[in-house]
Amino acid sequence: MASLDWNVILTQLSAEQTLQLKAYSLVKQVGSTNEMALQEFCRKDNLPAVCFAESQTHGRGRNGRCWVSPESQNIYMSVAWRFKSGIEILPALSLAVGVVIADVLNSYGLDVSLKWPNDIQVKGKKLAGVLLESQVKVSGEVNLVIGVGLNVYMPDMDALNIDQLWTDIVREKNSINDLDRNEMAGKLLSAIMCLCSGYEKTGFASYRQKWLDYDVCSGVEVQLIEAGKINTGQCLGINEKGALRVLIDGDEQIFYAADVSVRVSA
Ligand code: BTN
């Protein structure tokens, strides 16, 4: 697969977005693009910015997992952005990120759905993941990193290290032809920038229905794993803040992504 090329990625951004970006980096290898974006862009207040890598040695996943990140096959991207509103917008924003990524991937003819909060799946197998990390400033503003890992082509040997059901675009489309990683990376970047630019005005309201349309859990029995304890209930979707609504023993309970992980019951 062709190497990532910043000039090709840029062709997918509007002129306004190109001007908006204060910095970018595209490296062959890094520990984690999220860590690099936090250190290089957030800490120095050089935002908005984006970091791409061909491989990660310590790719981070949610819940302390690692993100398997072999060289030159997939997309590892971290977008750094400043939000004036503060951390309370983050839980719902992380769901909205899932929506815009799903839109981009479905425009490639995939049939992507979302599992709360923002797992991007095809038929129950994970295709992409999103990890938000933030630095809160004294002013209350938040410097946020939105990290996206997308499996474009995962070599079988590397896949042995993945500890969950997974898939990649090549397997889903049965073809390696007509897959342009640069174009895809550019479209994802543009979609996330568009989301971030407008989010403080629009909020989650304009993404909520779309998220529910992509959701695999609504109406389904789920298991919630919280500090080693498992609760079972019927998923009722999400509230306006992006928290999960679950009916447990006749009572509706609300769960936040930082506290629990969800499994669809077999
Ligand atoms: C998940 O577990 O679902 C989230 C995975 C996020 C992986 C991406 S790859 C680019 C960015 N850098 C990281 O270290 N993690 C995110």
Short mmCIF file of C-alpha atoms and ligand atoms in Angstrom, two decimals:
data_model
loop_
_atom_site.label_atom_id
_atom_site.label_comp_id
_atom_site.label_asym_id
_atom_site.label_seq_id
_atom_site.Cartn_x
_atom_site.Cartn_y
_atom_site.Cartn_z
CA MET A 1 0.00 0.00 0.00
CA ALA A 2 1.30 3.51 -0.84
CA SER A 3 2.94 5.47 1.98
CA LEU A 4 1.04 8.25 3.67
CA ASP A 5 1.68 11.53 1.89
CA TRP A 6 0.68 14.82 3.50
CA ASN A 7 0.18 16.56 0.14
CA VAL A 8 -2.32 13.92 -0.95
CA ILE A 9 -4.07 13.96 2.42
CA LEU A 10 -4.41 17.75 2.12
CA THR A 11 -6.35 17.46 -1.15
CA GLN A 12 -9.34 16.24 0.90
CA LEU A 13 -9.44 19.37 3.09
CA SER A 14 -11.29 22.55 2.19
CA ALA A 15 -9.20 25.69 1.67
CA GLU A 16 -10.53 26.97 5.00
CA GLN A 17 -9.52 23.79 6.82
CA THR A 18 -6.04 23.89 5.29
CA LEU A 19 -5.57 27.42 6.62
CA GLN A 20 -7.05 26.49 9.97
CA LEU A 21 -4.44 23.81 10.75
CA LYS A 22 -1.53 25.30 12.71
CA ALA A 23 0.70 22.23 12.58
CA TYR A 24 0.93 18.65 11.41
CA SER A 25 3.32 15.79 11.68
CA LEU A 26 3.55 12.61 9.67
CA VAL A 27 6.11 10.17 11.02
CA LYS A 28 7.20 6.67 10.18
CA GLN A 29 7.05 5.43 13.75
CA VAL A 30 5.97 6.83 17.09
CA GLY A 31 5.04 5.44 20.51
CA SER A 32 1.49 6.76 20.23
CA THR A 33 0.13 9.53 17.99
CA ASN A 34 -2.13 10.57 20.88
CA GLU A 35 0.89 10.99 23.16
CA MET A 36 2.74 12.90 20.45
CA ALA A 37 -0.23 15.21 19.87
CA LEU A 38 -0.54 15.84 23.63
CA GLN A 39 3.16 16.67 23.99
CA GLU A 40 3.83 18.47 20.73
CA PHE A 41 0.59 20.31 20.11
CA CYS A 42 -1.59 20.50 23.24
CA ARG A 43 1.16 21.26 25.73
CA LYS A 44 2.57 23.96 23.42
CA ASP A 45 -0.91 25.29 22.62
CA ASN A 46 -0.22 24.86 18.94
CA LEU A 47 -3.75 23.98 17.82
CA PRO A 48 -5.56 22.78 15.77
CA ALA A 49 -3.06 20.20 14.61
CA VAL A 50 -2.87 16.61 13.44
CA CYS A 51 -0.42 13.79 13.77
CA PHE A 52 -0.22 10.70 11.53
CA ALA A 53 2.11 7.74 11.91
CA GLU A 54 2.80 4.72 9.72
CA SER A 55 3.22 2.60 12.86
CA GLN A 56 2.95 2.88 16.63
CA THR A 57 5.04 0.96 19.15
CA HIS A 58 2.68 1.70 22.06
CA GLY A 59 -0.66 2.44 20.40
CA ARG A 60 -3.24 3.10 23.11
CA GLY A 61 -6.74 1.71 23.16
CA ARG A 62 -9.67 2.26 25.50
CA ASN A 63 -9.73 0.69 28.95
CA GLY A 64 -5.94 0.34 29.11
CA ARG A 65 -5.80 -1.94 26.07
CA CYS A 66 -3.09 -1.60 23.46
CA TRP A 67 -3.92 -0.83 19.83
CA VAL A 68 -2.09 -3.15 17.45
CA SER A 69 -0.38 -0.79 15.00
CA PRO A 70 1.80 -2.50 12.37
CA GLU A 71 3.60 -0.48 9.72
CA SER A 72 2.18 1.07 6.55
CA GLN A 73 -1.12 -0.78 6.44
CA ASN A 74 -3.59 1.06 8.61
CA ILE A 75 -4.43 4.61 9.70
CA TYR A 76 -3.26 6.01 13.04
CA MET A 77 -4.30 9.63 13.42
CA SER A 78 -4.64 12.10 16.29
CA VAL A 79 -6.38 15.44 15.86
CA ALA A 80 -5.66 18.08 18.53
CA TRP A 81 -8.27 20.80 19.11
CA ARG A 82 -9.09 23.43 21.72
CA PHE A 83 -12.61 23.60 23.16
CA LYS A 84 -13.66 26.61 25.19
CA SER A 85 -16.68 24.84 26.71
CA GLY A 86 -14.84 22.59 29.15
CA ILE A 87 -14.81 18.87 29.81
CA GLU A 88 -18.55 18.37 30.20
CA ILE A 89 -18.95 18.29 26.41
CA LEU A 90 -16.52 15.38 25.98
CA PRO A 91 -18.67 12.27 26.60
CA ALA A 92 -21.19 13.21 23.91
CA LEU A 93 -18.52 14.59 21.58
CA SER A 94 -16.81 11.21 21.65
CA LEU A 95 -20.02 9.64 20.30
CA ALA A 96 -20.32 12.32 17.61
CA VAL A 97 -16.78 11.42 16.48
CA GLY A 98 -18.02 7.86 15.94
CA VAL A 99 -20.87 9.17 13.78
CA VAL A 100 -18.67 11.20 11.43
CA ILE A 101 -16.19 8.32 11.06
CA ALA A 102 -19.03 5.90 10.31
CA ASP A 103 -20.35 8.32 7.66
CA VAL A 104 -16.94 8.45 5.94
CA LEU A 105 -16.48 4.66 6.03
CA ASN A 106 -19.99 3.99 4.75
CA SER A 107 -19.30 6.31 1.83
CA TYR A 108 -16.79 3.61 0.79
CA GLY A 109 -19.59 1.05 0.58
CA LEU A 110 -18.99 -0.49 4.00
CA ASP A 111 -21.84 -1.36 6.35
CA VAL A 112 -20.51 0.14 9.55
CA SER A 113 -22.37 0.36 12.84
CA LEU A 114 -21.53 1.80 16.26
CA LYS A 115 -21.32 0.17 19.66
CA TRP A 116 -21.46 2.55 22.60
CA PRO A 117 -19.60 4.70 23.15
CA ASN A 118 -17.74 4.79 19.83
CA ASP A 119 -16.58 1.36 18.67
CA ILE A 120 -16.79 1.24 14.91
CA GLN A 121 -17.84 -2.23 13.84
CA VAL A 122 -18.86 -4.31 10.88
CA LYS A 123 -21.11 -7.24 11.87
CA GLY A 124 -19.86 -7.19 15.45
CA LYS A 125 -16.18 -7.04 14.52
CA LYS A 126 -14.13 -3.98 15.37
CA LEU A 127 -12.93 -2.01 12.34
CA ALA A 128 -11.86 1.21 14.04
CA GLY A 129 -11.54 2.72 17.49
CA VAL A 130 -11.56 6.21 18.96
CA LEU A 131 -9.64 7.34 22.03
CA LEU A 132 -10.11 10.85 23.44
CA GLU A 133 -7.43 12.25 25.74
CA SER A 134 -7.45 15.76 27.14
CA GLN A 135 -5.55 18.42 29.04
CA VAL A 136 -7.72 20.80 31.03
CA LYS A 137 -6.35 24.34 31.27
CA VAL A 138 -6.58 26.62 34.29
CA SER A 139 -9.10 28.69 32.33
CA GLY A 140 -11.35 25.61 32.08
CA GLU A 141 -10.71 25.28 28.35
CA VAL A 142 -9.81 21.81 27.13
CA ASN A 143 -7.06 20.82 24.76
CA LEU A 144 -8.43 17.62 23.32
CA VAL A 145 -6.81 14.85 21.31
CA ILE A 146 -9.09 12.69 19.20
CA GLY A 147 -7.18 9.54 18.32
CA VAL A 148 -8.48 7.30 15.56
CA GLY A 149 -7.17 3.88 14.65
CA LEU A 150 -8.58 2.33 11.46
CA ASN A 151 -7.75 -1.19 10.30
CA VAL A 152 -7.26 -0.89 6.55
CA TYR A 153 -5.20 -4.04 6.11
CA MET A 154 -4.11 -5.99 9.17
CA PRO A 155 -1.51 -8.69 8.43
CA ASP A 156 -2.48 -12.07 9.94
CA MET A 157 0.71 -12.24 12.02
CA ASP A 158 -0.03 -8.90 13.70
CA ALA A 159 -3.68 -9.83 14.17
CA LEU A 160 -2.59 -12.60 16.54
CA ASN A 161 -1.99 -9.84 19.10
CA ILE A 162 -5.53 -8.44 18.92
CA ASP A 163 -7.63 -9.50 21.91
CA GLN A 164 -11.09 -8.82 20.48
CA LEU A 165 -13.11 -9.66 17.38
CA TRP A 166 -11.71 -7.50 14.56
CA THR A 167 -11.89 -6.87 10.87
CA ASP A 168 -10.29 -4.59 8.29
CA ILE A 169 -11.36 -2.82 5.12
CA VAL A 170 -9.54 -5.17 2.75
CA ARG A 171 -11.34 -8.18 4.26
CA GLU A 172 -14.72 -6.44 4.22
CA LYS A 173 -14.39 -5.31 0.62
CA ASN A 174 -12.59 -8.46 -0.56
CA SER A 175 -10.13 -6.29 -2.41
CA ILE A 176 -6.99 -4.28 -1.94
CA ASN A 177 -7.52 -2.43 -5.23
CA ASP A 178 -9.05 1.04 -5.33
CA LEU A 179 -8.18 1.58 -1.65
CA ASP A 180 -6.42 4.90 -1.27
CA ARG A 181 -5.22 5.24 2.33
CA ASN A 182 -4.28 8.89 1.79
CA GLU A 183 -7.71 9.80 0.47
CA MET A 184 -9.36 7.96 3.35
CA ALA A 185 -7.08 9.63 5.92
CA GLY A 186 -7.85 13.04 4.39
CA LYS A 187 -11.60 12.44 4.42
CA LEU A 188 -11.47 11.33 8.07
CA LEU A 189 -9.41 14.37 9.03
CA SER A 190 -11.74 16.73 7.18
CA ALA A 191 -14.84 15.18 8.78
CA ILE A 192 -13.37 15.43 12.28
CA MET A 193 -12.28 19.05 11.71
CA CYS A 194 -15.76 19.89 10.46
CA LEU A 195 -17.28 18.30 13.58
CA CYS A 196 -14.90 20.11 15.94
CA SER A 197 -15.38 23.51 14.23
CA GLY A 198 -19.14 23.45 14.68
CA TYR A 199 -19.59 21.39 17.82
CA GLU A 200 -19.63 24.17 20.39
CA LYS A 201 -22.56 25.72 18.48
CA THR A 202 -24.49 22.62 17.46
CA GLY A 203 -23.80 20.38 20.47
CA PHE A 204 -24.74 16.72 20.40
CA ALA A 205 -28.38 17.26 19.40
CA SER A 206 -27.69 17.16 15.69
CA TYR A 207 -25.68 13.90 15.99
CA ARG A 208 -27.86 11.99 18.46
CA GLN A 209 -30.42 10.53 16.03
CA LYS A 210 -27.69 9.57 13.59
CA TRP A 211 -25.80 7.82 16.40
CA LEU A 212 -28.99 5.90 17.31
CA ASP A 213 -29.45 4.91 13.66
CA TYR A 214 -25.96 3.35 13.68
CA ASP A 215 -26.34 1.82 17.17
CA VAL A 216 -26.18 -1.96 17.53
CA CYS A 217 -27.24 -2.08 21.19
CA SER A 218 -30.64 -0.35 21.38
CA GLY A 219 -33.36 -2.78 22.45
CA VAL A 220 -30.80 -5.53 22.93
CA GLU A 221 -29.71 -7.32 26.12
CA VAL A 222 -26.28 -6.11 27.20
CA GLN A 223 -23.78 -6.88 29.92
CA LEU A 224 -22.18 -3.92 31.68
CA ILE A 225 -18.79 -4.53 33.20
CA GLU A 226 -17.95 -2.11 36.00
CA ALA A 227 -14.92 -2.69 38.22
CA GLY A 228 -15.08 -6.44 37.63
CA LYS A 229 -18.83 -6.57 38.40
CA ILE A 230 -21.23 -7.63 35.63
CA ASN A 231 -24.78 -6.27 35.36
CA THR A 232 -27.24 -7.43 32.72
CA GLY A 233 -30.05 -5.32 31.31
CA GLN A 234 -31.90 -4.13 28.25
CA CYS A 235 -30.27 -1.25 26.42
CA LEU A 236 -32.56 1.75 25.86
CA GLY A 237 -30.17 3.87 23.77
CA ILE A 238 -28.49 7.06 24.96
CA ASN A 239 -29.54 10.28 26.67
CA GLU A 240 -28.84 13.81 25.43
CA LYS A 241 -25.40 13.73 27.06
CA GLY A 242 -24.37 10.52 25.32
CA ALA A 243 -24.67 8.37 28.46
CA LEU A 244 -26.05 4.84 28.08
CA ARG A 245 -29.60 4.10 29.30
CA VAL A 246 -30.12 0.55 30.51
CA LEU A 247 -33.17 -1.12 32.05
CA ILE A 248 -31.98 -3.25 34.96
CA ASP A 249 -34.55 -5.11 37.09
CA GLY A 250 -37.25 -2.67 35.95
CA ASP A 251 -35.23 0.47 36.75
CA GLU A 252 -33.61 2.73 34.18
CA GLN A 253 -29.96 3.32 35.02
CA ILE A 254 -27.50 5.67 33.35
CA PHE A 255 -23.89 4.71 32.61
CA TYR A 256 -20.90 6.80 31.57
CA ALA A 257 -18.19 5.47 29.27
CA ALA A 258 -15.39 6.21 31.73
CA ASP A 259 -16.92 3.77 34.23
CA VAL A 260 -18.15 0.77 32.28
CA SER A 261 -17.62 -1.32 29.19
CA VAL A 262 -20.44 -3.03 27.34
CA ARG A 263 -20.84 -6.48 25.83
CA VAL A 264 -23.79 -7.48 23.71
CA SER A 265 -25.16 -10.65 25.39
CA ALA A 266 -24.70 -13.80 23.28
C1 BTN B 1 -10.16 1.75 21.16
O1 BTN B 1 -9.67 0.97 21.96
O2 BTN B 1 -11.26 1.50 20.64
C2 BTN B 1 -9.49 3.03 20.80
C3 BTN B 1 -8.34 2.82 19.87
C4 BTN B 1 -7.67 4.11 19.44
C5 BTN B 1 -6.41 3.86 18.66
C6 BTN B 1 -5.86 5.11 18.08
S1 BTN B 1 -4.57 4.80 16.93
C7 BTN B 1 -4.20 6.50 16.87
C8 BTN B 1 -4.32 7.03 18.28
N1 BTN B 1 -3.07 6.86 19.00
C9 BTN B 1 -3.18 5.99 19.99
O3 BTN B 1 -2.25 5.65 20.75
N2 BTN B 1 -4.43 5.53 20.06
C10 BTN B 1 -5.28 6.13 19.05
#
